[in-house]
Amino acid sequence: MKNNLKNAKKEKLSLGKKLLILLGLFILVLTSLPIVIILLIGLLPTLTIMITDPKNTPKIIIVGSFNLAGVFTYLISILNNYNIRDAFFVFSDIFNLIIMLGSAALGLIIYIELPNFVIWIYKATAQRRLTAIENRLEQLAQDWGQETINSIADNKKGKKEI
């Protein structure tokens, strides 16, 4: 089974298959040119990350999802008015570009800062637990006396040494 997969990966496309795929892509681009224009310009940040950092899939997924969310509104508006003039009209307004490219920037900020935020939450939770433990120890010291707690701690240390 593995040999078949390795052989399938090693097979190269013939010139005829390559030309057929190229012709199909050419026809697809010509028939859906307004959509291709919006996607090509709007998804530039995602395409840049795919080229510069192809092995970092979480980054591609997060930035690409946010970027696609920003482009999606304008993609729907192009589908309602399907012509090239409206596709270029979308990019004539700087606010539209800010939304498209800014959504990718928001995804990148979330990708970079989310681990720091989670670490901050864990530290705050640990600090709260530590404060609760210290308060409980103080309460036990008031109830039982500090000498009793110290003697129990000394007994446990003595048992560990043996």
JSON list of C-alpha atoms in Angstrom, two decimals:
[
{"chain": "A", "resi": 1, "resn": "MET", "atom": "CA", "xyz": [0.00, 0.00, 0.00]},
{"chain": "A", "resi": 2, "resn": "LYS", "atom": "CA", "xyz": [2.78, 2.45, 0.90]},
{"chain": "A", "resi": 3, "resn": "ASN", "atom": "CA", "xyz": [4.67, 1.62, -2.29]},
{"chain": "A", "resi": 4, "resn": "ASN", "atom": "CA", "xyz": [1.58, 2.44, -4.36]},
{"chain": "A", "resi": 5, "resn": "LEU", "atom": "CA", "xyz": [1.28, 5.82, -2.62]},
{"chain": "A", "resi": 6, "resn": "LYS", "atom": "CA", "xyz": [4.95, 6.57, -3.16]},
{"chain": "A", "resi": 7, "resn": "ASN", "atom": "CA", "xyz": [4.69, 5.63, -6.83]},
{"chain": "A", "resi": 8, "resn": "ALA", "atom": "CA", "xyz": [1.56, 7.75, -7.22]},
{"chain": "A", "resi": 9, "resn": "LYS", "atom": "CA", "xyz": [3.35, 10.77, -5.75]},
{"chain": "A", "resi": 10, "resn": "LYS", "atom": "CA", "xyz": [6.34, 10.29, -8.04]},
{"chain": "A", "resi": 11, "resn": "GLU", "atom": "CA", "xyz": [4.25, 10.17, -11.22]},
{"chain": "A", "resi": 12, "resn": "LYS", "atom": "CA", "xyz": [4.51, 13.40, -13.17]},
{"chain": "A", "resi": 13, "resn": "LEU", "atom": "CA", "xyz": [1.75, 14.84, -15.26]},
{"chain": "A", "resi": 14, "resn": "SER", "atom": "CA", "xyz": [2.14, 14.53, -18.97]},
{"chain": "A", "resi": 15, "resn": "LEU", "atom": "CA", "xyz": [2.28, 17.62, -21.15]},
{"chain": "A", "resi": 16, "resn": "GLY", "atom": "CA", "xyz": [-1.26, 17.00, -22.37]},
{"chain": "A", "resi": 17, "resn": "LYS", "atom": "CA", "xyz": [-2.62, 16.83, -18.82]},
{"chain": "A", "resi": 18, "resn": "LYS", "atom": "CA", "xyz": [-0.75, 19.99, -17.86]},
{"chain": "A", "resi": 19, "resn": "LEU", "atom": "CA", "xyz": [-2.14, 21.84, -20.87]},
{"chain": "A", "resi": 20, "resn": "LEU", "atom": "CA", "xyz": [-5.66, 20.60, -20.09]},
{"chain": "A", "resi": 21, "resn": "ILE", "atom": "CA", "xyz": [-5.38, 21.83, -16.48]},
{"chain": "A", "resi": 22, "resn": "LEU", "atom": "CA", "xyz": [-3.98, 25.16, -17.67]},
{"chain": "A", "resi": 23, "resn": "LEU", "atom": "CA", "xyz": [-6.81, 25.54, -20.20]},
{"chain": "A", "resi": 24, "resn": "GLY", "atom": "CA", "xyz": [-9.38, 24.74, -17.50]},
{"chain": "A", "resi": 25, "resn": "LEU", "atom": "CA", "xyz": [-7.88, 27.32, -15.14]},
{"chain": "A", "resi": 26, "resn": "PHE", "atom": "CA", "xyz": [-7.79, 29.88, -17.95]},
{"chain": "A", "resi": 27, "resn": "ILE", "atom": "CA", "xyz": [-11.47, 29.33, -18.74]},
{"chain": "A", "resi": 28, "resn": "LEU", "atom": "CA", "xyz": [-12.33, 29.46, -15.03]},
{"chain": "A", "resi": 29, "resn": "VAL", "atom": "CA", "xyz": [-10.50, 32.76, -14.60]},
{"chain": "A", "resi": 30, "resn": "LEU", "atom": "CA", "xyz": [-12.12, 34.29, -17.67]},
{"chain": "A", "resi": 31, "resn": "THR", "atom": "CA", "xyz": [-15.64, 33.26, -16.66]},
{"chain": "A", "resi": 32, "resn": "SER", "atom": "CA", "xyz": [-15.26, 34.38, -13.06]},
{"chain": "A", "resi": 33, "resn": "LEU", "atom": "CA", "xyz": [-12.90, 37.34, -13.46]},
{"chain": "A", "resi": 34, "resn": "PRO", "atom": "CA", "xyz": [-14.65, 39.69, -10.97]},
{"chain": "A", "resi": 35, "resn": "ILE", "atom": "CA", "xyz": [-14.47, 37.02, -8.27]},
{"chain": "A", "resi": 36, "resn": "VAL", "atom": "CA", "xyz": [-10.83, 36.28, -9.08]},
{"chain": "A", "resi": 37, "resn": "ILE", "atom": "CA", "xyz": [-9.97, 39.99, -8.86]},
{"chain": "A", "resi": 38, "resn": "ILE", "atom": "CA", "xyz": [-11.62, 40.36, -5.45]},
{"chain": "A", "resi": 39, "resn": "LEU", "atom": "CA", "xyz": [-10.06, 37.16, -4.11]},
{"chain": "A", "resi": 40, "resn": "LEU", "atom": "CA", "xyz": [-6.60, 37.87, -5.49]},
{"chain": "A", "resi": 41, "resn": "ILE", "atom": "CA", "xyz": [-6.33, 41.38, -4.09]},
{"chain": "A", "resi": 42, "resn": "GLY", "atom": "CA", "xyz": [-8.35, 40.79, -0.94]},
{"chain": "A", "resi": 43, "resn": "LEU", "atom": "CA", "xyz": [-6.51, 37.64, 0.10]},
{"chain": "A", "resi": 44, "resn": "LEU", "atom": "CA", "xyz": [-3.01, 39.05, -0.45]},
{"chain": "A", "resi": 45, "resn": "PRO", "atom": "CA", "xyz": [-2.06, 38.78, 3.25]},
{"chain": "A", "resi": 46, "resn": "THR", "atom": "CA", "xyz": [-3.05, 35.12, 3.34]},
{"chain": "A", "resi": 47, "resn": "LEU", "atom": "CA", "xyz": [-1.23, 34.39, 0.08]},
{"chain": "A", "resi": 48, "resn": "THR", "atom": "CA", "xyz": [1.85, 36.16, 1.45]},
{"chain": "A", "resi": 49, "resn": "ILE", "atom": "CA", "xyz": [1.84, 34.02, 4.58]},
{"chain": "A", "resi": 50, "resn": "MET", "atom": "CA", "xyz": [1.32, 30.88, 2.49]},
{"chain": "A", "resi": 51, "resn": "ILE", "atom": "CA", "xyz": [4.41, 31.76, 0.45]},
{"chain": "A", "resi": 52, "resn": "THR", "atom": "CA", "xyz": [6.67, 33.01, 3.25]},
{"chain": "A", "resi": 53, "resn": "ASP", "atom": "CA", "xyz": [5.72, 30.56, 6.02]},
{"chain": "A", "resi": 54, "resn": "PRO", "atom": "CA", "xyz": [4.11, 27.47, 4.42]},
{"chain": "A", "resi": 55, "resn": "LYS", "atom": "CA", "xyz": [4.79, 25.07, 7.32]},
{"chain": "A", "resi": 56, "resn": "ASN", "atom": "CA", "xyz": [2.98, 27.19, 9.92]},
{"chain": "A", "resi": 57, "resn": "THR", "atom": "CA", "xyz": [-0.55, 25.95, 9.28]},
{"chain": "A", "resi": 58, "resn": "PRO", "atom": "CA", "xyz": [-2.16, 27.40, 12.44]},
{"chain": "A", "resi": 59, "resn": "LYS", "atom": "CA", "xyz": [-1.02, 30.85, 11.36]},
{"chain": "A", "resi": 60, "resn": "ILE", "atom": "CA", "xyz": [-2.32, 30.30, 7.84]},
{"chain": "A", "resi": 61, "resn": "ILE", "atom": "CA", "xyz": [-5.67, 29.05, 9.13]},
{"chain": "A", "resi": 62, "resn": "ILE", "atom": "CA", "xyz": [-6.22, 31.89, 11.62]},
{"chain": "A", "resi": 63, "resn": "VAL", "atom": "CA", "xyz": [-5.07, 34.73, 9.36]},
{"chain": "A", "resi": 64, "resn": "GLY", "atom": "CA", "xyz": [-6.80, 33.16, 6.34]},
{"chain": "A", "resi": 65, "resn": "SER", "atom": "CA", "xyz": [-10.09, 32.77, 8.19]},
{"chain": "A", "resi": 66, "resn": "PHE", "atom": "CA", "xyz": [-10.12, 36.35, 9.38]},
{"chain": "A", "resi": 67, "resn": "ASN", "atom": "CA", "xyz": [-9.00, 37.58, 5.96]},
{"chain": "A", "resi": 68, "resn": "LEU", "atom": "CA", "xyz": [-11.71, 35.57, 4.21]},
{"chain": "A", "resi": 69, "resn": "ALA", "atom": "CA", "xyz": [-14.29, 36.96, 6.64]},
{"chain": "A", "resi": 70, "resn": "GLY", "atom": "CA", "xyz": [-13.25, 40.48, 5.66]},
{"chain": "A", "resi": 71, "resn": "VAL", "atom": "CA", "xyz": [-13.36, 39.69, 1.94]},
{"chain": "A", "resi": 72, "resn": "PHE", "atom": "CA", "xyz": [-16.60, 37.72, 2.06]},
{"chain": "A", "resi": 73, "resn": "THR", "atom": "CA", "xyz": [-18.90, 40.75, 2.29]},
{"chain": "A", "resi": 74, "resn": "TYR", "atom": "CA", "xyz": [-17.43, 42.29, -0.83]},
{"chain": "A", "resi": 75, "resn": "LEU", "atom": "CA", "xyz": [-17.44, 38.94, -2.59]},
{"chain": "A", "resi": 76, "resn": "ILE", "atom": "CA", "xyz": [-21.20, 38.69, -2.01]},
{"chain": "A", "resi": 77, "resn": "SER", "atom": "CA", "xyz": [-21.70, 42.23, -3.31]},
{"chain": "A", "resi": 78, "resn": "ILE", "atom": "CA", "xyz": [-19.79, 41.27, -6.49]},
{"chain": "A", "resi": 79, "resn": "LEU", "atom": "CA", "xyz": [-21.96, 38.20, -6.93]},
{"chain": "A", "resi": 80, "resn": "ASN", "atom": "CA", "xyz": [-25.05, 40.44, -6.82]},
{"chain": "A", "resi": 81, "resn": "ASN", "atom": "CA", "xyz": [-23.60, 42.85, -9.44]},
{"chain": "A", "resi": 82, "resn": "TYR", "atom": "CA", "xyz": [-21.44, 40.57, -11.56]},
{"chain": "A", "resi": 83, "resn": "ASN", "atom": "CA", "xyz": [-19.19, 42.79, -13.66]},
{"chain": "A", "resi": 84, "resn": "ILE", "atom": "CA", "xyz": [-15.54, 43.83, -13.66]},
{"chain": "A", "resi": 85, "resn": "ARG", "atom": "CA", "xyz": [-16.31, 47.52, -13.18]},
{"chain": "A", "resi": 86, "resn": "ASP", "atom": "CA", "xyz": [-17.94, 46.83, -9.80]},
{"chain": "A", "resi": 87, "resn": "ALA", "atom": "CA", "xyz": [-15.01, 44.60, -8.82]},
{"chain": "A", "resi": 88, "resn": "PHE", "atom": "CA", "xyz": [-12.59, 47.48, -9.35]},
{"chain": "A", "resi": 89, "resn": "PHE", "atom": "CA", "xyz": [-15.05, 49.90, -7.75]},
{"chain": "A", "resi": 90, "resn": "VAL", "atom": "CA", "xyz": [-14.76, 47.90, -4.51]},
{"chain": "A", "resi": 91, "resn": "PHE", "atom": "CA", "xyz": [-11.05, 48.66, -4.40]},
{"chain": "A", "resi": 92, "resn": "SER", "atom": "CA", "xyz": [-11.48, 52.34, -5.21]},
{"chain": "A", "resi": 93, "resn": "ASP", "atom": "CA", "xyz": [-12.80, 52.93, -1.68]},
{"chain": "A", "resi": 94, "resn": "ILE", "atom": "CA", "xyz": [-9.96, 52.81, 0.85]},
{"chain": "A", "resi": 95, "resn": "PHE", "atom": "CA", "xyz": [-12.41, 51.80, 3.59]},
{"chain": "A", "resi": 96, "resn": "ASN", "atom": "CA", "xyz": [-13.08, 48.52, 1.79]},
{"chain": "A", "resi": 97, "resn": "LEU", "atom": "CA", "xyz": [-9.36, 47.76, 1.60]},
{"chain": "A", "resi": 98, "resn": "ILE", "atom": "CA", "xyz": [-8.94, 48.60, 5.27]},
{"chain": "A", "resi": 99, "resn": "ILE", "atom": "CA", "xyz": [-11.67, 46.13, 6.17]},
{"chain": "A", "resi": 100, "resn": "MET", "atom": "CA", "xyz": [-10.26, 43.36, 3.96]},
{"chain": "A", "resi": 101, "resn": "LEU", "atom": "CA", "xyz": [-6.63, 43.75, 4.93]},
{"chain": "A", "resi": 102, "resn": "GLY", "atom": "CA", "xyz": [-7.36, 44.87, 8.49]},
{"chain": "A", "resi": 103, "resn": "SER", "atom": "CA", "xyz": [-9.27, 41.68, 9.18]},
{"chain": "A", "resi": 104, "resn": "ALA", "atom": "CA", "xyz": [-6.13, 39.74, 8.26]},
{"chain": "A", "resi": 105, "resn": "ALA", "atom": "CA", "xyz": [-4.14, 41.97, 10.59]},
{"chain": "A", "resi": 106, "resn": "LEU", "atom": "CA", "xyz": [-6.64, 41.25, 13.35]},
{"chain": "A", "resi": 107, "resn": "GLY", "atom": "CA", "xyz": [-6.15, 37.52, 12.74]},
{"chain": "A", "resi": 108, "resn": "LEU", "atom": "CA", "xyz": [-2.38, 37.95, 12.95]},
{"chain": "A", "resi": 109, "resn": "ILE", "atom": "CA", "xyz": [-2.68, 39.90, 16.21]},
{"chain": "A", "resi": 110, "resn": "ILE", "atom": "CA", "xyz": [-4.87, 37.17, 17.66]},
{"chain": "A", "resi": 111, "resn": "TYR", "atom": "CA", "xyz": [-2.38, 34.52, 16.51]},
{"chain": "A", "resi": 112, "resn": "ILE", "atom": "CA", "xyz": [0.49, 36.36, 18.18]},
{"chain": "A", "resi": 113, "resn": "GLU", "atom": "CA", "xyz": [-1.23, 37.53, 21.39]},
{"chain": "A", "resi": 114, "resn": "LEU", "atom": "CA", "xyz": [-3.57, 34.64, 22.24]},
{"chain": "A", "resi": 115, "resn": "PRO", "atom": "CA", "xyz": [-0.81, 32.50, 23.84]},
{"chain": "A", "resi": 116, "resn": "ASN", "atom": "CA", "xyz": [0.22, 35.47, 26.00]},
{"chain": "A", "resi": 117, "resn": "PHE", "atom": "CA", "xyz": [-3.39, 35.97, 27.06]},
{"chain": "A", "resi": 118, "resn": "VAL", "atom": "CA", "xyz": [-3.77, 32.31, 28.02]},
{"chain": "A", "resi": 119, "resn": "ILE", "atom": "CA", "xyz": [-0.53, 32.47, 30.02]},
{"chain": "A", "resi": 120, "resn": "TRP", "atom": "CA", "xyz": [-1.81, 35.57, 31.80]},
{"chain": "A", "resi": 121, "resn": "ILE", "atom": "CA", "xyz": [-5.06, 33.79, 32.70]},
{"chain": "A", "resi": 122, "resn": "TYR", "atom": "CA", "xyz": [-3.16, 30.76, 34.04]},
{"chain": "A", "resi": 123, "resn": "LYS", "atom": "CA", "xyz": [-0.89, 33.00, 36.12]},
{"chain": "A", "resi": 124, "resn": "ALA", "atom": "CA", "xyz": [-3.86, 34.90, 37.55]},
{"chain": "A", "resi": 125, "resn": "THR", "atom": "CA", "xyz": [-5.62, 31.62, 38.40]},
{"chain": "A", "resi": 126, "resn": "ALA", "atom": "CA", "xyz": [-2.49, 30.21, 40.03]},
{"chain": "A", "resi": 127, "resn": "GLN", "atom": "CA", "xyz": [-2.01, 33.41, 42.03]},
{"chain": "A", "resi": 128, "resn": "ARG", "atom": "CA", "xyz": [-5.62, 33.26, 43.22]},
{"chain": "A", "resi": 129, "resn": "ARG", "atom": "CA", "xyz": [-5.19, 29.63, 44.26]},
{"chain": "A", "resi": 130, "resn": "LEU", "atom": "CA", "xyz": [-1.94, 30.47, 46.07]},
{"chain": "A", "resi": 131, "resn": "THR", "atom": "CA", "xyz": [-3.66, 33.29, 47.95]},
{"chain": "A", "resi": 132, "resn": "ALA", "atom": "CA", "xyz": [-6.50, 30.95, 48.93]},
{"chain": "A", "resi": 133, "resn": "ILE", "atom": "CA", "xyz": [-4.01, 28.34, 50.20]},
{"chain": "A", "resi": 134, "resn": "GLU", "atom": "CA", "xyz": [-2.13, 30.97, 52.22]},
{"chain": "A", "resi": 135, "resn": "ASN", "atom": "CA", "xyz": [-5.39, 32.21, 53.72]},
{"chain": "A", "resi": 136, "resn": "ARG", "atom": "CA", "xyz": [-6.34, 28.66, 54.61]},
{"chain": "A", "resi": 137, "resn": "LEU", "atom": "CA", "xyz": [-2.93, 28.09, 56.25]},
{"chain": "A", "resi": 138, "resn": "GLU", "atom": "CA", "xyz": [-3.35, 31.26, 58.28]},
{"chain": "A", "resi": 139, "resn": "GLN", "atom": "CA", "xyz": [-6.80, 30.08, 59.38]},
{"chain": "A", "resi": 140, "resn": "LEU", "atom": "CA", "xyz": [-5.36, 26.70, 60.40]},
{"chain": "A", "resi": 141, "resn": "ALA", "atom": "CA", "xyz": [-2.55, 28.43, 62.28]},
{"chain": "A", "resi": 142, "resn": "GLN", "atom": "CA", "xyz": [-5.10, 30.48, 64.21]},
{"chain": "A", "resi": 143, "resn": "ASP", "atom": "CA", "xyz": [-7.25, 27.42, 64.94]},
{"chain": "A", "resi": 144, "resn": "TRP", "atom": "CA", "xyz": [-4.51, 24.94, 65.85]},
{"chain": "A", "resi": 145, "resn": "GLY", "atom": "CA", "xyz": [-1.59, 27.16, 66.72]},
{"chain": "A", "resi": 146, "resn": "GLN", "atom": "CA", "xyz": [1.58, 27.71, 64.77]},
{"chain": "A", "resi": 147, "resn": "GLU", "atom": "CA", "xyz": [3.53, 25.28, 66.98]},
{"chain": "A", "resi": 148, "resn": "THR", "atom": "CA", "xyz": [1.28, 22.38, 65.99]},
{"chain": "A", "resi": 149, "resn": "ILE", "atom": "CA", "xyz": [1.70, 23.13, 62.29]},
{"chain": "A", "resi": 150, "resn": "ASN", "atom": "CA", "xyz": [5.48, 23.44, 62.68]},
{"chain": "A", "resi": 151, "resn": "SER", "atom": "CA", "xyz": [5.70, 20.14, 64.56]},
{"chain": "A", "resi": 152, "resn": "ILE", "atom": "CA", "xyz": [3.66, 18.34, 61.89]},
{"chain": "A", "resi": 153, "resn": "ALA", "atom": "CA", "xyz": [5.88, 19.81, 59.17]},
{"chain": "A", "resi": 154, "resn": "ASP", "atom": "CA", "xyz": [9.01, 18.72, 61.11]},
{"chain": "A", "resi": 155, "resn": "ASN", "atom": "CA", "xyz": [7.62, 15.18, 61.49]},
{"chain": "A", "resi": 156, "resn": "LYS", "atom": "CA", "xyz": [7.00, 14.95, 57.76]},
{"chain": "A", "resi": 157, "resn": "LYS", "atom": "CA", "xyz": [10.54, 16.15, 57.02]},
{"chain": "A", "resi": 158, "resn": "GLY", "atom": "CA", "xyz": [11.93, 13.55, 59.40]},
{"chain": "A", "resi": 159, "resn": "LYS", "atom": "CA", "xyz": [9.99, 10.74, 57.69]},
{"chain": "A", "resi": 160, "resn": "LYS", "atom": "CA", "xyz": [11.24, 11.80, 54.24]},
{"chain": "A", "resi": 161, "resn": "GLU", "atom": "CA", "xyz": [14.87, 11.71, 55.38]},
{"chain": "A", "resi": 162, "resn": "ILE", "atom": "CA", "xyz": [14.54, 8.11, 56.61]}
]
